[in-house]
């Protein structure tokens, strides 16, 4: 008998979420859960060391801690590959304006929107940002998210962008969740650069990006908001090309409101992901489908804005693309901390099955943040990031919404949430 730290056994459905050819699940292959009925998983030193039927696992392994997952689904921890989770202030007043009919662009033009969060974030210290953001990460973890990408982008000056990255770093070292930091200095043109977007892009490429690269070598990605009211395709290209030269992986906010060619740019530059993709033209979906750039859909954003257009998931899958899901957690359009809710939205509005959505929120999401060989799947050798969901089978994950299905969260082999 071999000894493990933790064995989870008797799961009604254990979803391994197997990689395909060592990578993500592409196109119409999406949705392979690798279900083991009456399944079990053993963890040792923070890693998965064995997965199989309860009977087979019990013959080979014993553990100091055991969790009975009878009647439950066991799956990898959610990976949320697109959030803006570090900010100060809130925008409930703007929500009420929107409910009364104001559009996102109207709110931005009147000095609200991103700018009101920028003002609050600029006036907060690192410690205040950490204190404001930690409860969000706690709620994400309670809802099963064990890996979270977090962007800067509410500072929009050299010092304030570095301050946010500092806060992300403090949270990463002190919170159970794994945080993946992304630099998003080109999130919006700040008020003091109004009408001078090119000069602001100069600041981003000449000062902010090199400063971020030097001070935070762990920041692996640079993102840019390529859309109407934010940055043009050429400005986005300048930011991403400079970031690539500095060694950053690339991400882009593309086609949320207007198709400016951002998805094609992402593919051309070999970006890790292209995100939003609500109004992406067919030719660019074809390019995406032939690339390794992950298509990250954020269904809480159109939902949060009460819009009716969502990412054309079927077209992306038919083109052979790699589809992932994220919360886009942010104080304006989508203050949502639950990936289970994202799954429920994706099933309804993007017409994908719960099985497809679960893979998009785990394995494929891990590929969107460069951790596709470490998390997102219950394969031997991967981080033991595991959820026990109080659901009889995976279909209930999309079927139910508005309550938290999580019973236990295991992060690198430690039980960090029990409900
Ligand atoms: Zn975003």
Coordinates of C-alpha atoms and ligand atoms in Angstrom, one line a residue:
X1 CA 0.0 0.0 0.0
X2 CA 1.2 3.5 -0.9
X3 CA 0.5 6.4 1.4
X4 CA -1.2 9.6 0.2
X5 CA -2.1 12.8 2.2
X6 CA -5.6 12.9 1.0
X7 CA -8.0 10.5 -0.8
X8 CA -11.4 11.6 -2.1
X9 CA -13.5 8.6 -2.8
X10 CA -17.0 7.3 -3.9
X11 CA -17.7 10.2 -6.2
X12 CA -20.9 9.7 -8.2
X13 CA -19.0 11.2 -11.1
X14 CA -15.3 12.0 -11.1
X15 CA -14.5 14.2 -14.0
X16 CA -10.8 13.9 -15.0
X17 CA -11.1 16.5 -17.8
X18 CA -8.3 14.8 -19.8
X19 CA -6.0 16.9 -22.1
X20 CA -6.2 16.0 -25.7
X21 CA -2.7 15.3 -27.2
X22 CA -1.3 17.0 -24.0
X23 CA -3.2 20.2 -24.8
X24 CA -6.7 21.8 -24.6
X25 CA -9.9 20.3 -26.0
X26 CA -10.3 21.9 -29.4
X27 CA -13.4 22.6 -31.5
X28 CA -16.1 20.0 -31.5
X29 CA -14.0 17.7 -29.3
X30 CA -14.8 20.0 -26.4
X31 CA -16.7 18.3 -23.6
X32 CA -14.7 15.2 -22.9
X33 CA -15.0 14.9 -19.2
X34 CA -13.4 11.4 -18.8
X35 CA -16.0 10.5 -16.2
X36 CA -15.2 7.7 -13.8
X37 CA -18.3 6.6 -11.9
X38 CA -17.7 5.7 -8.2
X39 CA -14.4 7.5 -8.8
X40 CA -11.5 8.4 -6.4
X41 CA -8.5 10.6 -6.5
X42 CA -5.4 10.5 -4.3
X43 CA -3.2 13.5 -3.5
X44 CA 0.3 13.7 -2.1
X45 CA 2.5 16.7 -1.5
X46 CA 0.0 19.0 -3.3
X47 CA -0.2 16.9 -6.5
X48 CA -2.6 14.4 -7.9
X49 CA -0.9 11.0 -7.6
X50 CA -3.6 8.6 -8.7
X51 CA -7.1 8.7 -10.3
X52 CA -9.4 5.7 -10.8
X53 CA -12.3 3.8 -9.4
X54 CA -12.8 3.8 -5.7
X55 CA -12.3 0.1 -5.6
X56 CA -9.0 0.1 -7.5
X57 CA -7.6 3.1 -5.7
X58 CA -8.4 1.6 -2.2
X59 CA -6.4 -1.5 -3.1
X60 CA -3.3 0.6 -3.8
X61 CA -3.5 3.7 -1.6
X62 CA -4.3 4.6 2.0
X63 CA -4.4 8.2 3.3
X64 CA -4.4 10.1 6.6
X65 CA -7.3 12.2 5.5
X66 CA -10.3 10.8 3.5
X67 CA -13.2 12.7 2.0
X68 CA -16.4 10.8 1.1
X69 CA -17.8 12.3 -2.1
X70 CA -20.9 10.0 -2.3
X71 CA -23.7 11.6 -4.4
X72 CA -21.3 14.3 -5.5
X73 CA -19.4 15.4 -8.6
X74 CA -15.6 15.7 -8.3
X75 CA -13.9 17.9 -10.8
X76 CA -10.8 20.2 -11.2
X77 CA -10.9 23.6 -9.5
X78 CA -12.3 26.3 -11.8
X79 CA -9.7 28.5 -13.6
X80 CA -11.0 32.0 -14.1
X81 CA -8.7 33.4 -16.9
X82 CA -10.0 37.0 -17.2
X83 CA -10.8 39.2 -14.2
X84 CA -10.2 42.8 -13.1
X85 CA -10.6 41.7 -9.5
X86 CA -8.3 44.4 -7.9
X87 CA -10.0 47.8 -7.6
X88 CA -11.3 50.4 -5.1
X89 CA -14.7 51.9 -4.8
X90 CA -17.9 50.6 -6.4
X91 CA -20.4 51.7 -9.1
X92 CA -23.9 50.9 -7.8
X93 CA -25.1 54.3 -8.9
X94 CA -24.1 53.6 -12.5
X95 CA -25.9 50.3 -12.3
X96 CA -29.1 52.2 -11.4
X97 CA -28.4 54.6 -14.3
X98 CA -28.0 51.6 -16.7
X99 CA -31.2 50.0 -15.4
X100 CA -32.9 53.2 -16.3
X101 CA -31.6 53.0 -19.8
X102 CA -28.2 54.7 -20.1
X103 CA -25.7 52.9 -22.3
X104 CA -22.1 51.9 -21.4
X105 CA -20.8 54.5 -23.8
X106 CA -23.0 57.2 -22.5
X107 CA -21.9 56.5 -18.9
X108 CA -18.2 56.5 -20.0
X109 CA -18.7 59.8 -21.9
X110 CA -20.2 61.4 -18.8
X111 CA -17.1 60.6 -16.8
X112 CA -18.5 57.4 -15.2
X113 CA -17.6 53.9 -16.1
X114 CA -13.9 52.9 -15.9
X115 CA -12.9 56.5 -15.0
X116 CA -14.8 56.5 -11.7
X117 CA -13.0 53.3 -10.7
X118 CA -9.7 54.8 -11.9
X119 CA -10.2 57.8 -9.6
X120 CA -11.0 55.6 -6.6
X121 CA -8.1 53.2 -7.3
X122 CA -5.6 56.0 -7.7
X123 CA -6.5 57.4 -4.3
X124 CA -6.2 53.9 -2.6
X125 CA -2.9 52.6 -1.1
X126 CA -1.6 49.1 -1.8
X127 CA -2.9 48.0 1.6
X128 CA -6.3 49.5 0.9
X129 CA -6.4 47.7 -2.5
X130 CA -5.5 44.4 -0.9
X131 CA -8.1 44.8 1.8
X132 CA -10.8 45.7 -0.8
X133 CA -9.9 42.8 -3.1
X134 CA -9.3 40.0 -0.7
X135 CA -13.0 39.3 0.1
X136 CA -13.6 39.0 -3.7
X137 CA -10.9 36.3 -3.9
X138 CA -12.4 34.7 -0.8
X139 CA -15.8 34.5 -2.5
X140 CA -14.3 33.2 -5.7
X141 CA -12.5 30.5 -3.8
X142 CA -15.8 29.6 -1.9
X143 CA -17.4 29.3 -5.4
X144 CA -14.7 26.9 -6.5
X145 CA -12.2 29.1 -8.4
X146 CA -8.7 28.0 -7.5
X147 CA -6.7 29.9 -10.1
X148 CA -7.5 33.5 -11.1
X149 CA -6.0 35.8 -13.7
X150 CA -6.1 39.4 -12.4
X151 CA -5.4 42.5 -14.6
X152 CA -4.1 45.9 -13.6
X153 CA -5.8 48.7 -15.6
X154 CA -7.5 51.0 -13.1
X155 CA -4.3 53.0 -12.5
X156 CA -3.5 54.3 -15.9
X157 CA -0.3 56.0 -14.7
X158 CA 3.2 54.5 -14.2
X159 CA 2.9 54.6 -10.4
X160 CA -0.7 53.5 -10.1
X161 CA -0.4 50.6 -12.5
X162 CA 2.7 49.4 -10.6
X163 CA 0.7 49.8 -7.4
X164 CA -2.0 47.5 -8.6
X165 CA 0.5 44.9 -9.7
X166 CA 2.0 45.3 -6.2
X167 CA -1.4 44.5 -4.7
X168 CA -1.9 41.5 -7.0
X169 CA 1.5 40.2 -5.8
X170 CA 0.6 40.7 -2.1
X171 CA -2.7 38.8 -2.6
X172 CA -1.0 36.0 -4.5
X173 CA 1.5 35.3 -1.7
X174 CA -1.1 35.6 1.0
X175 CA -4.3 34.0 -0.5
X176 CA -4.8 30.2 -1.2
X177 CA -5.8 30.9 -4.8
X178 CA -3.1 31.0 -7.5
X179 CA -3.1 34.5 -9.1
X180 CA -1.9 35.1 -12.6
X181 CA -1.0 38.8 -13.0
X182 CA -1.6 40.7 -16.3
X183 CA -0.5 44.2 -17.1
X184 CA -3.4 46.2 -18.7
X185 CA -2.1 49.7 -18.8
X186 CA -3.9 50.2 -22.0
X187 CA -7.4 49.6 -20.5
X188 CA -8.7 53.2 -21.2
X189 CA -7.3 56.6 -22.1
X190 CA -7.2 58.5 -18.7
X191 CA -8.9 61.9 -18.4
X192 CA -5.6 63.9 -18.4
X193 CA -4.9 62.4 -21.9
X194 CA -8.3 63.1 -23.3
X195 CA -7.9 63.7 -27.1
X196 CA -4.3 62.6 -26.9
X197 CA -4.6 58.8 -27.0
X198 CA -1.3 58.5 -29.0
X199 CA 0.6 60.2 -26.3
X200 CA -0.9 57.9 -23.7
X201 CA 0.1 54.9 -25.8
X202 CA 3.6 56.4 -25.9
X203 CA 3.6 56.4 -22.1
X204 CA 2.4 52.8 -22.0
X205 CA 5.1 51.5 -24.4
X206 CA 8.0 53.7 -23.4
X207 CA 7.6 53.8 -19.6
X208 CA 4.9 51.6 -18.1
X209 CA 5.7 48.3 -19.9
X210 CA 9.4 48.5 -19.3
X211 CA 8.8 49.5 -15.6
X212 CA 6.3 46.6 -15.2
X213 CA 8.7 44.1 -16.8
X214 CA 11.6 45.2 -14.6
X215 CA 9.8 45.4 -11.3
X216 CA 7.4 42.4 -11.7
X217 CA 9.1 39.7 -13.7
X218 CA 6.4 37.3 -12.6
X219 CA 3.8 39.3 -14.6
X220 CA 3.5 37.0 -17.6
X221 CA 0.9 38.8 -19.7
X222 CA 0.1 42.1 -21.3
X223 CA -3.4 42.9 -22.4
X224 CA -5.0 45.8 -24.3
X225 CA -8.6 47.0 -24.7
X226 CA -9.0 47.1 -28.5
X227 CA -12.5 48.6 -29.1
X228 CA -14.5 51.7 -29.8
X229 CA -14.0 54.2 -27.0
X230 CA -10.7 52.5 -26.0
X231 CA -7.7 51.8 -28.3
X232 CA -7.6 51.4 -32.1
X233 CA -6.2 48.4 -33.9
X234 CA -2.9 50.3 -34.6
X235 CA -2.6 51.5 -31.0
X236 CA -3.3 48.0 -29.8
X237 CA -0.6 46.6 -32.1
X238 CA 2.0 49.1 -30.8
X239 CA 1.3 48.0 -27.2
X240 CA 1.3 44.3 -27.9
X241 CA 4.4 44.4 -30.2
X242 CA 6.3 46.3 -27.5
X243 CA 5.1 43.8 -24.9
X244 CA 6.1 40.9 -27.0
X245 CA 9.6 42.3 -27.4
X246 CA 9.9 42.6 -23.6
X247 CA 8.9 39.0 -23.2
X248 CA 5.3 39.2 -22.1
X249 CA 2.7 36.8 -23.3
X250 CA -0.2 38.6 -25.1
X251 CA -3.9 39.0 -24.5
X252 CA -6.5 41.3 -26.0
X253 CA -10.0 42.5 -25.3
X254 CA -11.4 42.2 -28.8
X255 CA -14.9 42.6 -30.4
X256 CA -16.8 43.4 -27.3
X257 CA -18.7 46.3 -28.9
X258 CA -17.2 46.9 -32.4
X259 CA -15.1 44.5 -34.6
X260 CA -11.8 46.5 -35.1
X261 CA -9.7 43.5 -36.2
X262 CA -8.3 42.7 -32.7
X263 CA -8.9 38.9 -33.1
X264 CA -6.9 38.8 -36.3
X265 CA -4.1 40.8 -34.6
X266 CA -4.1 38.3 -31.7
X267 CA -3.7 35.4 -34.0
X268 CA -1.0 37.2 -36.1
X269 CA 1.1 38.0 -32.9
X270 CA 0.6 34.5 -31.4
X271 CA -1.4 35.8 -28.4
X272 CA -2.2 33.4 -25.6
X273 CA -5.9 34.5 -25.7
X274 CA -8.4 36.8 -27.4
X275 CA -11.2 37.7 -25.0
X276 CA -14.9 38.8 -25.3
X277 CA -15.4 37.9 -29.0
X278 CA -19.0 39.0 -29.2
X279 CA -19.1 40.5 -32.7
X280 CA -16.1 38.7 -34.2
X281 CA -16.4 38.5 -38.0
X282 CA -16.5 35.1 -39.6
X283 CA -13.0 35.4 -41.3
X284 CA -11.4 36.1 -37.9
X285 CA -13.2 33.2 -36.3
X286 CA -11.7 31.0 -39.1
X287 CA -8.2 32.4 -38.2
X288 CA -8.8 31.8 -34.6
X289 CA -9.9 28.2 -35.2
X290 CA -6.6 27.5 -37.0
X291 CA -4.5 29.0 -34.2
X292 CA -3.4 28.2 -30.7
X293 CA -4.9 31.5 -29.4
X294 CA -7.6 30.6 -26.8
X295 CA -11.0 32.2 -27.4
X296 CA -12.1 33.4 -23.9
X297 CA -15.8 34.2 -23.7
X298 CA -17.2 36.4 -20.9
X299 CA -20.9 35.8 -20.9
X300 CA -21.5 37.7 -17.6
X301 CA -20.6 40.9 -19.5
X302 CA -23.5 40.9 -22.0
X303 CA -25.7 39.5 -19.3
X304 CA -24.6 42.3 -16.9
X305 CA -25.3 44.9 -19.6
X306 CA -28.6 43.2 -20.5
X307 CA -27.4 42.9 -24.1
X308 CA -28.7 40.1 -26.3
X309 CA -25.6 39.2 -28.2
X310 CA -23.1 36.6 -26.9
X311 CA -20.0 34.9 -28.1
X312 CA -20.8 32.7 -31.1
X313 CA -19.5 29.6 -29.5
X314 CA -20.8 27.2 -32.1
X315 CA -19.0 29.0 -34.9
X316 CA -15.8 29.0 -32.9
X317 CA -16.1 25.3 -32.1
X318 CA -17.0 24.5 -35.8
X319 CA -13.9 26.4 -36.8
X320 CA -11.8 24.2 -34.5
X321 CA -11.1 26.9 -31.9
X322 CA -10.2 26.5 -28.2
X323 CA -13.1 27.9 -26.2
X324 CA -12.6 29.0 -22.6
X325 CA -14.9 30.8 -20.1
X326 CA -14.1 33.6 -17.6
X327 CA -16.0 35.8 -15.2
X328 CA -14.7 39.2 -16.3
X329 CA -15.2 40.1 -12.6
X330 CA -15.1 43.9 -12.6
X331 CA -17.0 46.7 -10.8
X332 CA -18.8 48.0 -13.9
X333 CA -20.3 45.5 -16.2
X334 CA -20.0 42.2 -14.3
X335 CA -19.4 42.0 -10.6
X336 CA -19.7 38.3 -10.5
X337 CA -17.4 35.9 -8.6
X338 CA -19.0 32.5 -9.5
X339 CA -17.8 30.4 -12.4
X340 CA -20.8 28.1 -11.8
X341 CA -23.0 31.0 -12.8
X342 CA -20.8 31.6 -15.9
X343 CA -21.4 28.0 -16.8
X344 CA -25.2 28.5 -16.4
X345 CA -25.1 31.6 -18.7
X346 CA -22.9 29.9 -21.3
X347 CA -25.2 26.9 -21.5
X348 CA -28.3 29.1 -22.1
X349 CA -26.9 31.9 -24.3
X350 CA -24.0 30.3 -26.1
X351 CA -25.8 26.9 -26.5
X352 CA -23.0 24.7 -25.1
X353 CA -23.6 21.7 -22.8
X354 CA -22.7 21.6 -19.1
X355 CA -19.9 19.2 -20.0
X356 CA -18.5 21.5 -22.7
X357 CA -18.8 24.5 -20.3
X358 CA -17.0 22.6 -17.5
X359 CA -14.0 21.9 -19.8
X360 CA -14.0 25.5 -21.0
X361 CA -13.9 26.7 -17.3
X362 CA -11.1 24.3 -16.3
X363 CA -8.7 22.8 -18.8
X364 CA -9.1 25.2 -21.6
X365 CA -9.2 28.2 -19.2
X366 CA -5.9 26.9 -17.8
X367 CA -4.4 27.1 -21.3
X368 CA -5.6 30.7 -21.6
X369 CA -3.3 31.7 -18.7
X370 CA -0.3 29.5 -19.7
X371 CA -0.9 26.9 -17.0
X372 CA -2.4 24.2 -19.2
X373 CA 0.1 21.6 -18.1
X374 CA -0.3 22.3 -14.3
X375 CA -4.0 22.8 -13.5
X376 CA -7.4 22.4 -15.1
X377 CA -7.4 18.6 -15.2
X378 CA -7.2 15.7 -12.6
X379 CA -4.3 14.0 -14.2
X380 CA -1.4 12.4 -12.3
X381 CA 1.3 15.0 -11.6
X382 CA -0.9 18.1 -11.8
X383 CA -1.7 20.4 -8.9
X384 CA -4.3 18.8 -6.6
X385 CA -6.9 21.7 -7.2
X386 CA -10.1 19.8 -6.8
X387 CA -13.8 20.6 -6.2
X388 CA -16.4 18.4 -4.5
X389 CA -19.8 19.7 -5.9
X390 CA -23.0 18.8 -4.1
X391 CA -24.6 17.8 -7.5
X392 CA -25.6 14.3 -8.6
X393 CA -24.2 14.7 -12.1
X394 CA -22.5 17.3 -14.2
X395 CA -25.7 18.3 -16.1
X396 CA -26.9 19.9 -12.8
X397 CA -23.9 22.4 -13.0
X398 CA -25.6 24.4 -15.9
X399 CA -29.1 23.4 -15.0
X400 CA -29.1 25.0 -11.6
X401 CA -28.0 28.6 -10.9
X402 CA -28.1 31.2 -8.2
X403 CA -26.9 28.9 -5.4
X404 CA -23.4 27.7 -4.8
X405 CA -22.9 24.0 -5.6
X406 CA -19.5 23.8 -3.9
X407 CA -19.2 21.5 -0.9
X408 CA -15.4 21.3 -0.6
X409 CA -12.5 23.1 -2.3
X410 CA -9.1 21.5 -2.2
X411 CA -6.1 23.7 -3.2
X412 CA -2.8 22.0 -3.8
X413 CA -3.9 19.1 -1.7
X414 CA -5.3 21.2 1.2
X415 CA -9.0 21.4 2.1
X416 CA -9.4 25.2 2.0
X417 CA -13.3 25.4 1.9
X418 CA -15.8 23.1 3.6
X419 CA -19.5 24.1 3.5
Ligands
LIG1 ZN1 -11.8 42.7 -19.2

